[in-house]
Tab-separated table of C-alpha atoms and ligand atoms in Angstrom:
chain	number	residue	atom	x	y	z
A	1471	UNK	CA	-5.188	11.187	-18.016
A	1472	UNK	CA	-8.709	11.797	-16.758
A	1473	UNK	CA	-9.910	11.718	-20.349
A	1474	UNK	CA	-8.284	8.339	-20.845
A	1475	UNK	CA	-10.089	6.957	-17.871
A	1476	UNK	CA	-13.456	8.229	-18.982
A	1477	UNK	CA	-13.036	7.032	-22.533
A	1478	UNK	CA	-11.901	3.591	-21.579
A	1479	UNK	CA	-14.688	3.246	-19.098
A	1480	UNK	CA	-17.228	4.365	-21.658
A	1481	UNK	CA	-15.874	1.800	-24.092
A	1482	UNK	CA	-16.511	-0.869	-21.532
A	1483	UNK	CA	-19.845	0.613	-20.661
A	1484	UNK	CA	-21.210	0.367	-24.166
A	1485	UNK	CA	-20.403	-3.317	-24.030
A	1486	UNK	CA	-21.827	-3.548	-20.572
A	1487	UNK	CA	-25.027	-1.715	-21.375
A	1488	UNK	CA	-26.067	-4.671	-23.506
A	1489	UNK	CA	-25.552	-7.055	-20.598
A	1490	UNK	CA	-26.349	-7.186	-16.924
A	1491	UNK	CA	-23.516	-6.509	-14.512
A	1492	UNK	CA	-23.242	-10.171	-13.679
A	1493	UNK	CA	-23.035	-11.128	-17.316
A	1494	UNK	CA	-20.516	-8.409	-17.921
A	1495	UNK	CA	-18.344	-9.691	-15.132
A	1496	UNK	CA	-18.830	-13.232	-16.382
A	1497	UNK	CA	-17.630	-12.177	-19.815
A	1498	UNK	CA	-14.555	-10.577	-18.342
A	1499	UNK	CA	-13.811	-13.687	-16.340
A	1500	UNK	CA	-14.079	-15.711	-19.526
A	1501	UNK	CA	-11.667	-13.405	-21.305
A	1502	UNK	CA	-9.185	-13.969	-18.547
A	1503	UNK	CA	-9.665	-17.699	-18.312
A	1504	UNK	CA	-8.862	-17.742	-22.020
A	1505	UNK	CA	-5.534	-16.419	-20.895
A	1506	UNK	CA	-5.797	-12.910	-22.242
A	1507	UNK	CA	-2.288	-11.601	-22.222
A	1508	UNK	CA	-1.780	-8.336	-20.451
A	1509	UNK	CA	-0.237	-5.738	-22.680
A	1510	UNK	CA	1.530	-3.089	-20.703
A	1511	UNK	CA	1.893	-0.843	-23.678
A	1512	UNK	CA	5.641	-1.052	-24.041
A	1513	UNK	CA	8.171	-3.426	-25.465
A	1514	UNK	CA	10.994	-2.215	-23.259
A	1515	UNK	CA	10.581	-5.205	-20.912
A	1516	UNK	CA	11.850	-7.431	-23.694
A	1517	UNK	CA	14.944	-5.383	-24.476
A	1518	UNK	CA	18.109	-6.170	-22.525
A	1519	UNK	CA	18.578	-3.943	-19.523
A	1520	UNK	CA	21.580	-1.809	-18.842
A	1521	UNK	CA	23.119	-2.555	-15.480
A	1522	UNK	CA	20.780	-0.778	-13.097
A	1523	UNK	CA	23.472	1.426	-11.596
A	1524	UNK	CA	24.635	2.688	-14.982
A	1525	UNK	CA	21.338	3.902	-16.410
A	1526	UNK	CA	20.081	7.300	-15.290
A	1527	UNK	CA	17.257	7.273	-12.774
A	1528	UNK	CA	14.855	8.379	-15.496
A	1529	UNK	CA	15.937	5.550	-17.780
A	1530	UNK	CA	15.750	3.022	-14.994
A	1531	UNK	CA	12.316	4.163	-13.847
A	1532	UNK	CA	10.859	4.072	-17.321
A	1533	UNK	CA	11.873	0.411	-17.595
A	1534	UNK	CA	11.118	-0.406	-13.997
A	1535	UNK	CA	7.561	0.885	-14.126
A	1536	UNK	CA	6.726	-1.625	-16.841
A	1537	UNK	CA	8.495	-4.454	-15.029
A	1538	UNK	CA	7.055	-3.636	-11.615
A	1539	UNK	CA	3.530	-3.575	-13.036
A	1540	UNK	CA	4.127	-6.993	-14.613
A	1541	UNK	CA	5.672	-8.498	-11.497
A	1542	UNK	CA	2.923	-7.069	-9.350
A	1543	UNK	CA	0.171	-8.397	-11.596
A	1544	UNK	CA	1.821	-11.817	-11.633
A	1545	UNK	CA	1.146	-11.957	-7.882
A	1546	UNK	CA	-2.521	-11.005	-8.237
A	1547	UNK	CA	-4.775	-14.024	-8.769
A	1548	UNK	CA	-1.946	-16.383	-9.776
A	1549	UNK	CA	-3.369	-19.400	-11.562
A	1550	UNK	CA	-3.145	-21.869	-8.685
A	1551	UNK	CA	-4.806	-19.501	-6.194
A	1552	UNK	CA	-8.420	-18.534	-5.594
A	1553	UNK	CA	-9.487	-15.598	-7.802
A	1554	UNK	CA	-8.872	-12.317	-5.965
A	1555	UNK	CA	-5.879	-13.576	-3.991
A	1556	UNK	CA	-2.824	-11.330	-3.845
A	1557	UNK	CA	0.183	-13.357	-2.754
A	1558	UNK	CA	2.751	-11.347	-0.805
A	1559	UNK	CA	5.540	-12.887	-2.914
A	1560	UNK	CA	5.881	-15.821	-5.320
A	1561	UNK	CA	8.308	-17.378	-2.826
A	1562	UNK	CA	6.944	-20.476	-1.122
A	1563	UNK	CA	9.955	-21.612	0.875
A	1564	UNK	CA	12.619	-19.118	1.860
A	1565	UNK	CA	10.451	-17.701	3.410
A	1566	UNK	CA	6.962	-18.937	2.593
A	1567	UNK	CA	5.163	-15.728	1.617
A	1568	UNK	CA	2.678	-17.468	-0.649
A	1569	UNK	CA	-0.304	-16.211	1.359
A	1570	UNK	CA	-2.935	-13.529	0.981
A	1571	UNK	CA	-2.043	-10.874	3.559
A	1572	UNK	CA	-4.979	-8.513	3.959
A	1573	UNK	CA	-2.763	-5.420	4.354
A	1574	UNK	CA	-0.385	-6.167	1.464
A	1575	UNK	CA	-3.344	-7.086	-0.726
A	1576	UNK	CA	-5.311	-3.907	-0.027
A	1577	UNK	CA	-2.302	-1.677	-0.668
A	1578	UNK	CA	-1.494	-3.588	-3.845
A	1579	UNK	CA	-5.049	-3.340	-5.126
A	1580	UNK	CA	-4.917	0.401	-4.597
A	1581	UNK	CA	-2.073	0.390	-7.112
A	1582	UNK	CA	-4.093	-1.873	-9.406
A	1583	UNK	CA	-6.937	0.641	-9.164
A	1584	UNK	CA	-4.563	3.366	-10.400
A	1585	UNK	CA	-3.453	1.119	-13.259
A	1586	UNK	CA	-7.108	0.512	-14.059
A	1587	UNK	CA	-8.206	4.124	-14.273
A	1588	UNK	CA	-5.279	4.947	-16.553
A	1589	UNK	CA	-5.673	1.942	-18.847
A	1590	UNK	CA	-7.872	1.360	-21.858
A	1591	UNK	CA	-9.742	-1.436	-23.565
A	1592	UNK	CA	-8.793	-5.040	-22.788
A	1593	UNK	CA	-6.073	-4.005	-20.424
A	1594	UNK	CA	-8.531	-1.973	-18.347
A	1595	UNK	CA	-10.912	-4.918	-18.311
A	1596	UNK	CA	-8.273	-7.194	-16.857
A	1597	UNK	CA	-7.629	-4.739	-14.031
A	1598	UNK	CA	-11.347	-4.272	-13.363
A	1599	UNK	CA	-11.841	-7.988	-13.262
A	1600	UNK	CA	-9.037	-8.392	-10.733
A	1601	UNK	CA	-10.517	-5.624	-8.594
A	1602	UNK	CA	-13.920	-7.269	-8.578
A	1603	UNK	CA	-12.410	-10.675	-7.814
A	1604	UNK	CA	-10.551	-9.035	-4.947
A	1605	UNK	CA	-13.769	-7.504	-3.600
A	1606	UNK	CA	-15.514	-10.875	-3.735
A	1607	UNK	CA	-12.588	-12.733	-2.237
A	1608	UNK	CA	-12.458	-10.174	0.580
A	1609	UNK	CA	-16.132	-10.753	1.320
A	1610	UNK	CA	-15.367	-14.496	1.510
A	1611	UNK	CA	-12.518	-13.715	3.936
A	1612	UNK	CA	-14.949	-11.803	6.146
A	1613	UNK	CA	-17.328	-14.749	6.277
A	1614	UNK	CA	-14.683	-17.444	6.780
A	1615	UNK	CA	-14.408	-18.559	10.411
A	1616	UNK	CA	-10.893	-17.680	11.568
A	1617	UNK	CA	-8.989	-17.453	14.822
A	1618	UNK	CA	-9.467	-13.699	15.185
A	1619	UNK	CA	-12.472	-12.789	13.026
A	1620	UNK	CA	-12.533	-9.554	11.043
A	1621	UNK	CA	-8.962	-8.546	11.864
A	1622	UNK	CA	-7.501	-11.844	10.671
A	1623	UNK	CA	-4.227	-10.841	9.002
A	1624	UNK	CA	-3.654	-13.551	6.398
A	1625	UNK	CA	-5.329	-16.373	4.500
A	1626	UNK	CA	-4.130	-19.429	2.638
A	1627	UNK	CA	-3.958	-18.947	-1.100
A	1628	UNK	CA	-6.968	-21.198	-1.665
A	1629	UNK	CA	-8.962	-18.809	0.538
A	1630	UNK	CA	-9.151	-21.088	3.565
A	1631	UNK	CA	-8.314	-19.862	7.050
A	1632	UNK	CA	-4.672	-19.817	8.100
A	1633	UNK	CA	-4.730	-21.419	11.517
A	1634	UNK	CA	-1.074	-21.313	12.525
A	1635	UNK	CA	0.189	-19.144	15.369
A	1636	UNK	CA	0.384	-15.507	14.321
A	1637	UNK	CA	0.241	-12.027	15.721
A	1638	UNK	CA	-3.499	-11.432	15.405
A	1639	UNK	CA	-5.790	-9.613	14.973
A	1640	UNK	CA	-4.264	-6.830	12.835
A	1641	UNK	CA	-6.977	-4.218	12.574
A	1642	UNK	CA	-5.384	-2.076	9.884
A	1643	UNK	CA	-6.514	-4.745	7.382
A	1644	UNK	CA	-10.271	-4.089	7.284
A	1645	UNK	CA	-9.627	-0.339	7.197
A	1646	UNK	CA	-7.211	-0.517	4.256
A	1647	UNK	CA	-9.528	-2.883	2.412
A	1648	UNK	CA	-12.443	-0.473	2.914
A	1649	UNK	CA	-10.371	2.456	1.603
A	1650	UNK	CA	-9.478	0.840	-1.711
A	1651	UNK	CA	-12.915	-0.665	-2.256
A	1652	UNK	CA	-14.533	2.692	-1.487
A	1653	UNK	CA	-12.395	4.261	-4.211
A	1654	UNK	CA	-13.598	1.561	-6.564
A	1655	UNK	CA	-17.230	2.046	-5.481
A	1656	UNK	CA	-17.087	5.807	-6.098
A	1657	UNK	CA	-15.550	5.273	-9.511
A	1658	UNK	CA	-18.214	2.746	-10.468
A	1659	UNK	CA	-20.951	5.070	-9.193
A	1660	UNK	CA	-19.507	7.909	-11.273
A	1661	UNK	CA	-19.867	5.597	-14.232
A	1662	UNK	CA	-23.419	4.423	-13.747
A	1663	UNK	CA	-22.803	1.116	-11.960
A	1664	UNK	CA	-24.974	1.779	-8.912
A	1665	UNK	CA	-26.752	-1.551	-9.052
A	1666	UNK	CA	-23.508	-3.463	-8.800
A	1667	UNK	CA	-22.168	-1.205	-6.036
A	1668	UNK	CA	-25.280	-1.691	-3.910
A	1669	UNK	CA	-25.374	-5.425	-4.522
A	1670	UNK	CA	-21.724	-6.212	-3.838
A	1671	UNK	CA	-19.844	-3.307	-2.299
A	1672	UNK	CA	-22.083	-1.227	-0.037
A	1673	UNK	CA	-25.647	-2.004	1.021
A	1674	UNK	CA	-27.277	-0.106	3.874
A	1675	UNK	CA	-28.368	-3.254	5.682
A	1676	UNK	CA	-27.547	-4.427	9.191
A	1677	UNK	CA	-26.427	-7.164	9.257
A	1678	UNK	CA	-24.790	-6.309	5.981
A	1679	UNK	CA	-24.153	-8.493	2.962
A	1680	UNK	CA	-21.444	-6.307	1.509
A	1681	UNK	CA	-17.730	-6.055	1.929
A	1682	UNK	CA	-17.253	-2.317	2.524
A	1683	UNK	CA	-20.135	-1.994	4.954
A	1684	UNK	CA	-18.851	-4.978	6.950
A	1685	UNK	CA	-15.385	-3.401	7.220
A	1686	UNK	CA	-16.826	-0.029	8.227
A	1687	UNK	CA	-19.116	-1.555	10.832
A	1688	UNK	CA	-16.206	-3.498	12.277
A	1689	UNK	CA	-13.842	-0.525	12.241
A	1690	UNK	CA	-16.334	1.964	13.664
A	1691	UNK	CA	-17.275	-0.341	16.538
A	1692	UNK	CA	-13.860	-1.804	17.350
A	1693	UNK	CA	-11.207	0.820	16.700
A	1694	UNK	CA	-10.540	1.126	20.451
A	1695	UNK	CA	-9.529	-2.562	20.685
A	1696	UNK	CA	-5.846	-3.297	21.128
A	1697	UNK	CA	-4.382	-5.367	18.327
A	1698	UNK	CA	-1.182	-6.323	16.534
A	1699	UNK	CA	0.726	-3.761	14.460
A	1700	UNK	CA	1.573	-3.791	10.770
A	1701	UNK	CA	4.981	-5.377	11.398
A	1702	UNK	CA	3.141	-8.216	13.143
A	1703	UNK	CA	5.126	-7.864	16.348
A	1704	UNK	CA	3.625	-5.520	18.941
A	1705	UNK	CA	0.240	-5.527	20.678
A	1706	UNK	CA	-1.225	-2.191	21.638
A	1707	UNK	CA	-2.543	0.928	19.926
A	1708	UNK	CA	-0.721	1.880	16.742
A	1709	UNK	CA	-0.319	5.071	14.781
A	1710	UNK	CA	-0.515	3.311	11.413
A	1711	UNK	CA	-3.620	1.342	12.333
A	1712	UNK	CA	-5.426	4.380	13.762
A	1713	UNK	CA	-4.625	6.531	10.754
A	1714	UNK	CA	-5.898	3.799	8.408
A	1715	UNK	CA	-9.036	3.457	10.521
A	1716	UNK	CA	-9.657	7.181	10.420
A	1717	UNK	CA	-9.218	7.383	6.671
A	1718	UNK	CA	-11.586	4.471	6.107
A	1719	UNK	CA	-14.275	6.071	8.282
A	1720	UNK	CA	-13.984	9.476	6.611
A	1721	UNK	CA	-14.261	7.958	3.132
A	1722	UNK	CA	-16.877	5.487	4.352
A	1723	UNK	CA	-19.027	8.296	5.748
A	1724	UNK	CA	-18.965	10.041	2.361
A	1725	UNK	CA	-19.906	6.868	0.525
A	1726	UNK	CA	-22.697	6.119	3.002
A	1727	UNK	CA	-24.068	9.645	2.511
A	1728	UNK	CA	-23.811	9.279	-1.255
A	1729	UNK	CA	-25.866	6.090	-1.094
A	1730	UNK	CA	-28.501	7.552	1.233
A	1731	UNK	CA	-27.367	5.736	4.389
A	1732	UNK	CA	-27.485	8.944	6.438
A	1733	UNK	CA	-27.469	7.504	9.953
A	1734	UNK	CA	-24.441	5.386	9.146
A	1735	UNK	CA	-22.679	8.363	7.588
A	1736	UNK	CA	-23.118	10.287	10.812
A	1737	UNK	CA	-21.901	7.405	12.919
A	1738	UNK	CA	-18.789	6.780	10.822
A	1739	UNK	CA	-17.968	10.490	10.896
A	1740	UNK	CA	-18.388	10.643	14.670
A	1741	UNK	CA	-15.970	7.737	15.107
A	1742	UNK	CA	-13.490	9.267	12.674
A	1743	UNK	CA	-13.584	12.433	14.795
A	1744	UNK	CA	-13.161	10.465	17.993
A	1745	UNK	CA	-9.965	8.954	16.561
A	1746	UNK	CA	-8.377	12.413	16.374
A	1747	UNK	CA	-7.662	12.602	20.080
A	1748	UNK	CA	-6.008	9.161	20.028
A	1749	UNK	CA	-3.910	9.951	16.973
A	1750	UNK	CA	-2.767	13.221	18.559
A	1751	UNK	CA	-1.346	11.268	21.513
A	1752	UNK	CA	1.236	9.715	19.195
A	1753	UNK	CA	3.076	13.026	18.839
A	1754	UNK	CA	6.048	12.942	21.203
A	1755	UNK	CA	7.001	16.567	21.665
A	1756	UNK	CA	10.240	15.801	23.492
A	1757	UNK	CA	11.527	13.530	20.711
A	1758	UNK	CA	9.785	15.562	18.006
A	1759	UNK	CA	8.526	12.415	16.300
A	1760	UNK	CA	5.293	10.506	15.884
A	1761	UNK	CA	5.698	7.324	17.906
A	1762	UNK	CA	4.320	4.053	16.511
A	1763	UNK	CA	2.895	2.398	19.612
A	1764	UNK	CA	0.988	3.434	22.731
A	1765	UNK	CA	-0.703	1.286	25.343
A	1766	UNK	CA	1.770	-1.579	24.849
A	1767	UNK	CA	0.051	-4.816	25.807
A	1768	UNK	CA	2.325	-7.574	24.507
A	1769	UNK	CA	4.755	-8.726	21.844
A	1770	UNK	CA	8.190	-7.200	21.242
A	1771	UNK	CA	9.207	-4.921	24.083
A	1772	UNK	CA	12.560	-3.618	22.902
A	1773	UNK	CA	11.509	-0.777	20.608
A	1774	UNK	CA	12.782	1.985	22.852
A	1775	UNK	CA	13.803	4.555	20.256
A	1776	UNK	CA	10.202	5.446	19.441
A	1777	UNK	CA	11.325	5.595	15.814
A	1778	UNK	CA	9.389	3.516	13.318
A	1779	UNK	CA	8.893	3.994	9.583
A	1780	UNK	CA	5.280	2.864	9.939
A	1781	UNK	CA	4.498	6.462	10.923
A	1782	UNK	CA	5.637	7.693	7.512
A	1783	UNK	CA	3.806	4.872	5.748
A	1784	UNK	CA	0.674	5.913	7.645
A	1785	UNK	CA	0.892	9.464	6.346
A	1786	UNK	CA	1.616	8.289	2.824
A	1787	UNK	CA	-1.195	5.732	2.715
A	1788	UNK	CA	-3.871	7.904	4.307
A	1789	UNK	CA	-3.065	11.414	3.106
A	1790	UNK	CA	-4.387	12.690	6.442
A	1791	UNK	CA	-1.496	15.079	7.050
A	1792	UNK	CA	0.531	17.081	4.580
A	1793	UNK	CA	4.105	15.894	4.104
A	1794	UNK	CA	5.278	19.461	4.482
A	1795	UNK	CA	3.858	19.491	8.047
A	1796	UNK	CA	6.730	20.268	10.449
A	1797	UNK	CA	5.954	17.205	12.618
A	1798	UNK	CA	5.988	14.914	9.610
A	1799	UNK	CA	9.247	16.414	8.366
A	1800	UNK	CA	10.885	16.078	11.742
A	1801	UNK	CA	9.808	12.413	11.981
A	1802	UNK	CA	11.048	11.741	8.447
A	1803	UNK	CA	14.382	13.327	9.201
A	1804	UNK	CA	14.899	11.554	12.538
A	1805	UNK	CA	14.217	8.197	10.886
A	1806	UNK	CA	16.445	8.898	7.894
A	1807	UNK	CA	19.376	9.960	10.068
A	1808	UNK	CA	18.939	7.010	12.358
A	1809	UNK	CA	19.112	4.536	9.461
A	1810	UNK	CA	21.959	6.428	7.839
A	1811	UNK	CA	24.036	5.879	10.962
A	1812	UNK	CA	22.848	2.328	11.564
A	1813	UNK	CA	23.366	0.298	8.398
A	1814	UNK	CA	26.922	-0.332	7.153
A	1815	UNK	CA	25.737	-0.121	3.553
A	1816	UNK	CA	24.625	3.460	4.183
A	1817	UNK	CA	28.154	4.468	5.069
A	1818	UNK	CA	29.824	3.232	1.896
A	1819	UNK	CA	31.017	6.192	-0.137
A	1820	UNK	CA	29.704	6.622	-3.647
A	1821	UNK	CA	26.282	4.980	-3.284
A	1822	UNK	CA	23.457	7.504	-3.505
A	1823	UNK	CA	20.777	7.952	-0.860
A	1824	UNK	CA	19.991	5.992	2.276
A	1825	UNK	CA	18.461	2.539	2.651
A	1826	UNK	CA	15.537	2.854	5.085
A	1827	UNK	CA	14.421	0.047	7.402
A	1828	UNK	CA	11.375	-0.600	9.589
A	1829	UNK	CA	12.782	0.639	12.916
A	1830	UNK	CA	16.292	0.772	14.361
A	1831	UNK	CA	15.874	-2.133	16.822
A	1832	UNK	CA	14.569	-4.473	14.097
A	1833	UNK	CA	16.067	-7.979	14.036
A	1834	UNK	CA	13.929	-9.598	11.341
A	1835	UNK	CA	16.046	-10.412	8.290
A	1836	UNK	CA	13.239	-11.915	6.247
A	1837	UNK	CA	13.893	-15.523	7.293
A	1838	UNK	CA	15.081	-15.344	10.875
A	1839	UNK	CA	16.356	-12.808	13.332
A	1840	UNK	CA	19.973	-12.143	12.426
A	1841	UNK	CA	19.398	-8.400	12.251
A	1842	UNK	CA	17.262	-5.881	10.415
A	1843	UNK	CA	17.971	-4.508	6.962
A	1844	UNK	CA	16.827	-1.617	4.806
A	1845	UNK	CA	13.568	-2.376	2.995
A	1846	UNK	CA	12.745	-1.567	-0.630
A	1847	UNK	CA	9.132	-0.637	0.035
A	1848	UNK	CA	10.033	1.710	2.874
A	1849	UNK	CA	12.844	3.411	0.973
A	1850	UNK	CA	10.410	3.975	-1.911
A	1851	UNK	CA	7.742	5.248	0.494
A	1852	UNK	CA	10.195	7.772	1.933
A	1853	UNK	CA	11.061	8.932	-1.582
A	1854	UNK	CA	7.347	9.287	-2.254
A	1855	UNK	CA	7.008	11.327	0.941
A	1856	UNK	CA	9.620	13.756	-0.361
A	1857	UNK	CA	7.882	13.959	-3.737
A	1858	UNK	CA	4.561	14.658	-2.016
A	1859	UNK	CA	6.154	17.342	0.145
A	1860	UNK	CA	7.595	18.885	-3.022
A	1861	UNK	CA	4.190	18.886	-4.719
A	1862	UNK	CA	2.624	20.614	-1.717
A	1863	UNK	CA	5.405	23.203	-1.593
A	1864	UNK	CA	4.997	24.023	-5.279
A	1865	UNK	CA	1.311	24.684	-4.661
A	1866	UNK	CA	2.322	27.117	-1.954
A	1867	UNK	CA	4.821	28.806	-4.278
A	1868	UNK	CA	7.990	27.506	-2.572
A	1869	UNK	CA	9.704	26.130	-5.645
A	1870	UNK	CA	13.243	26.083	-4.244
A	1871	UNK	CA	12.239	24.119	-1.197
A	1872	UNK	CA	10.329	21.784	-3.506
A	1873	UNK	CA	13.481	21.156	-5.530
A	1874	UNK	CA	15.355	20.141	-2.412
A	1875	UNK	CA	12.727	17.487	-1.640
A	1876	UNK	CA	12.738	16.355	-5.261
A	1877	UNK	CA	16.468	15.795	-4.951
A	1878	UNK	CA	16.149	13.880	-1.679
A	1879	UNK	CA	13.425	11.699	-3.154
A	1880	UNK	CA	15.582	10.936	-6.177
A	1881	UNK	CA	18.538	9.998	-4.004
A	1882	UNK	CA	16.371	7.406	-2.276
A	1883	UNK	CA	15.080	6.021	-5.566
A	1884	UNK	CA	18.663	5.838	-6.865
A	1885	UNK	CA	19.513	3.765	-3.829
A	1886	UNK	CA	16.849	1.236	-4.815
A	1887	UNK	CA	18.051	1.371	-8.424
A	1888	UNK	CA	21.586	0.698	-7.257
A	1889	UNK	CA	20.667	-2.484	-5.373
A	1890	UNK	CA	17.877	-3.710	-7.686
A	1891	UNK	CA	18.347	-6.845	-9.761
A	1892	UNK	CA	19.226	-6.040	-13.364
A	1893	UNK	CA	16.029	-7.783	-14.503
A	1894	UNK	CA	13.871	-5.481	-12.359
A	1895	UNK	CA	13.120	-7.961	-9.570
A	1896	UNK	CA	12.799	-6.331	-6.162
A	1897	UNK	CA	12.893	-8.321	-2.946
A	1898	UNK	CA	11.650	-7.292	0.477
A	1899	UNK	CA	15.001	-6.167	1.852
A	1900	UNK	CA	18.545	-5.040	0.940
A	1901	UNK	CA	21.324	-6.665	2.924
A	1902	UNK	CA	22.723	-4.126	5.367
A	1903	UNK	CA	26.312	-5.330	4.765
A	1904	UNK	CA	26.376	-6.128	1.058
A	1905	UNK	CA	23.389	-4.265	-0.367
A	1906	UNK	CA	22.235	-7.381	-2.214
A	1907	UNK	CA	18.541	-7.958	-2.459
A	1908	UNK	CA	17.506	-10.337	0.288
A	1909	UNK	CA	14.413	-11.879	1.985
A	1910	UNK	CA	11.206	-12.607	0.027
A	1911	UNK	CA	11.783	-12.196	-3.710
A	1912	UNK	CA	9.577	-9.972	-5.836
A	1913	UNK	CA	7.638	-8.786	-2.841
A	1914	UNK	CA	4.364	-7.519	-4.257
A	1915	UNK	CA	4.382	-4.563	-1.872
A	1916	UNK	CA	7.904	-3.546	-3.003
A	1917	UNK	CA	6.736	-3.258	-6.606
A	1918	UNK	CA	3.582	-1.467	-5.516
A	1919	UNK	CA	5.449	1.150	-3.508
A	1920	UNK	CA	7.993	1.744	-6.316
A	1921	UNK	CA	5.136	2.310	-8.782
A	1922	UNK	CA	3.446	4.748	-6.419
A	1923	UNK	CA	6.666	6.700	-5.853
A	1924	UNK	CA	7.246	6.857	-9.592
A	1925	UNK	CA	3.739	8.227	-10.181
A	1926	UNK	CA	4.250	10.977	-7.613
A	1927	UNK	CA	7.588	11.774	-9.240
A	1928	UNK	CA	5.941	12.087	-12.645
A	1929	UNK	CA	3.372	14.519	-11.246
A	1930	UNK	CA	6.194	16.446	-9.675
A	1931	UNK	CA	8.176	16.649	-12.901
A	1932	UNK	CA	5.110	18.123	-14.596
A	1933	UNK	CA	4.480	20.568	-11.763
A	1934	UNK	CA	8.105	21.705	-11.779
A	1935	UNK	CA	7.945	22.398	-15.520
A	1936	UNK	CA	4.770	24.430	-15.070
A	1937	UNK	CA	6.261	26.354	-12.185
A	1938	UNK	CA	9.146	27.453	-14.406
A	1939	UNK	CA	6.758	28.767	-17.090
A	1940	UNK	CA	4.863	30.893	-14.545
B	767	LIG	C1	6.917	-12.565	10.379
B	767	LIG	C2	6.427	-11.184	10.143
B	767	LIG	O1	5.955	-11.102	8.864
B	767	LIG	C3	7.506	-10.179	10.428
B	767	LIG	O2	7.056	-8.887	10.207
B	767	LIG	C4	7.909	-10.328	11.835
B	767	LIG	O3	9.018	-9.495	12.097
B	767	LIG	C5	8.245	-11.758	12.168
B	767	LIG	N1	7.236	-12.695	11.723
B	767	LIG	C6	8.380	-11.885	13.661
B	767	LIG	O4	7.150	-11.761	14.277
B	768	LIG	C1	6.316	-8.774	6.975
B	768	LIG	C2	5.846	-7.380	7.200
B	768	LIG	O1	6.298	-6.945	8.457
B	768	LIG	C3	4.353	-7.283	7.123
B	768	LIG	O2	3.974	-5.930	7.210
B	768	LIG	C4	3.842	-7.882	5.827
B	768	LIG	O3	2.442	-7.856	5.839
B	768	LIG	C5	4.339	-9.297	5.647
B	768	LIG	N1	5.763	-9.347	5.779
B	768	LIG	C6	3.976	-9.842	4.264
B	768	LIG	O4	4.579	-9.082	3.271
């Protein structure tokens, strides 16, 4: 796979070496405005699908990965939106999710980055172009006057400020955006694009003109500020937000050092270290779980269980703790059992796995507040957590334990398969009584999380094969 990435990049580079970066990007933009179709390298999307529940998980996933990539890309820079926008869903009414959410967008573009490094030729160019549009759009977001400044959670799809009431600021956004753009910057640096990186992604200037530096400056100076959590409901200090902040500062420090911004590198690292003590406070030794919120300062006040899937998402999205860590496992288990007991659909015999929701007290049904449901993206993230744990255990030589996690991960993915639309559409939620897909349709983040889980599963399948040979 690494060879693919290098080759495809070199193919682009030979084209690029004849042009300046700006011209190169201009040429890519032209290719896209000419409506370059995106080939996903498979015709299976066109063939009729077996009912999802009948196909094996492997069959379903091999179709779903093509469909999810297409559905995800359809929500990135849709034609009526500003270039670089990632709409949370194509749905504009029930509910209106046709906005650029900073968190959803950053996580989605991380998936687009993966697609990019594994693609070739024209297809790779489309992904690169979207990534660069996203970087530029994000810089525009930073400079747009909004109600809460850098932590503004969402923007209108034309790029203008969203000025309605909202739970703001949400400070995970700048951190997540910095993480994905730092990955992009490192990749471009590895491939000789330093001029572009310094001009548009990371300069060493204060005040800065670049998107990553602005996010790192904000995060390093404001991580102690209370803000609204990823579910847009609680004010305080949040495990997810702090983990994202820490990851961004660690990666940011490395990038700063790489680009000769030594003082900044030291500062970012010192703030990343300072976050450790705060993150550690989220471990509740009596409950044996990581708790989502500390220092509650407003918003919902009925989350008494201390259970919240955002803790697992935090570990998945930051990689800051191994999934085989006993604390992570105990949190994962407590959440899984709680949702198994809570949702009627999880008690119906004969359906594999468990549908996982945000937190047990949740009331948000995607439109109103008639009661929480299992979510596709969270169920996929939990599956991914099991796959990651399995990969770690294989590295440590514990193949049997790894198999158990592989099985648990697959059960969760089969649960999504069972409730998925036959055409591969995935909404935000699965109705807790009927299992039908409900809430925002084709949620970009649902597709993104299913793709990520599938990629971990593929790595795991390979690792398991190798472990048998040894
Ligand atoms: C919409 C948010 O997106 C959702 O997460 C939240 O539960 C409701 N608003 C209530 O604040
Ligand atoms: C509601 C979720 O709670 C929030 O995390 C997400 O950003 C928005 N929906 C948009 O998908």
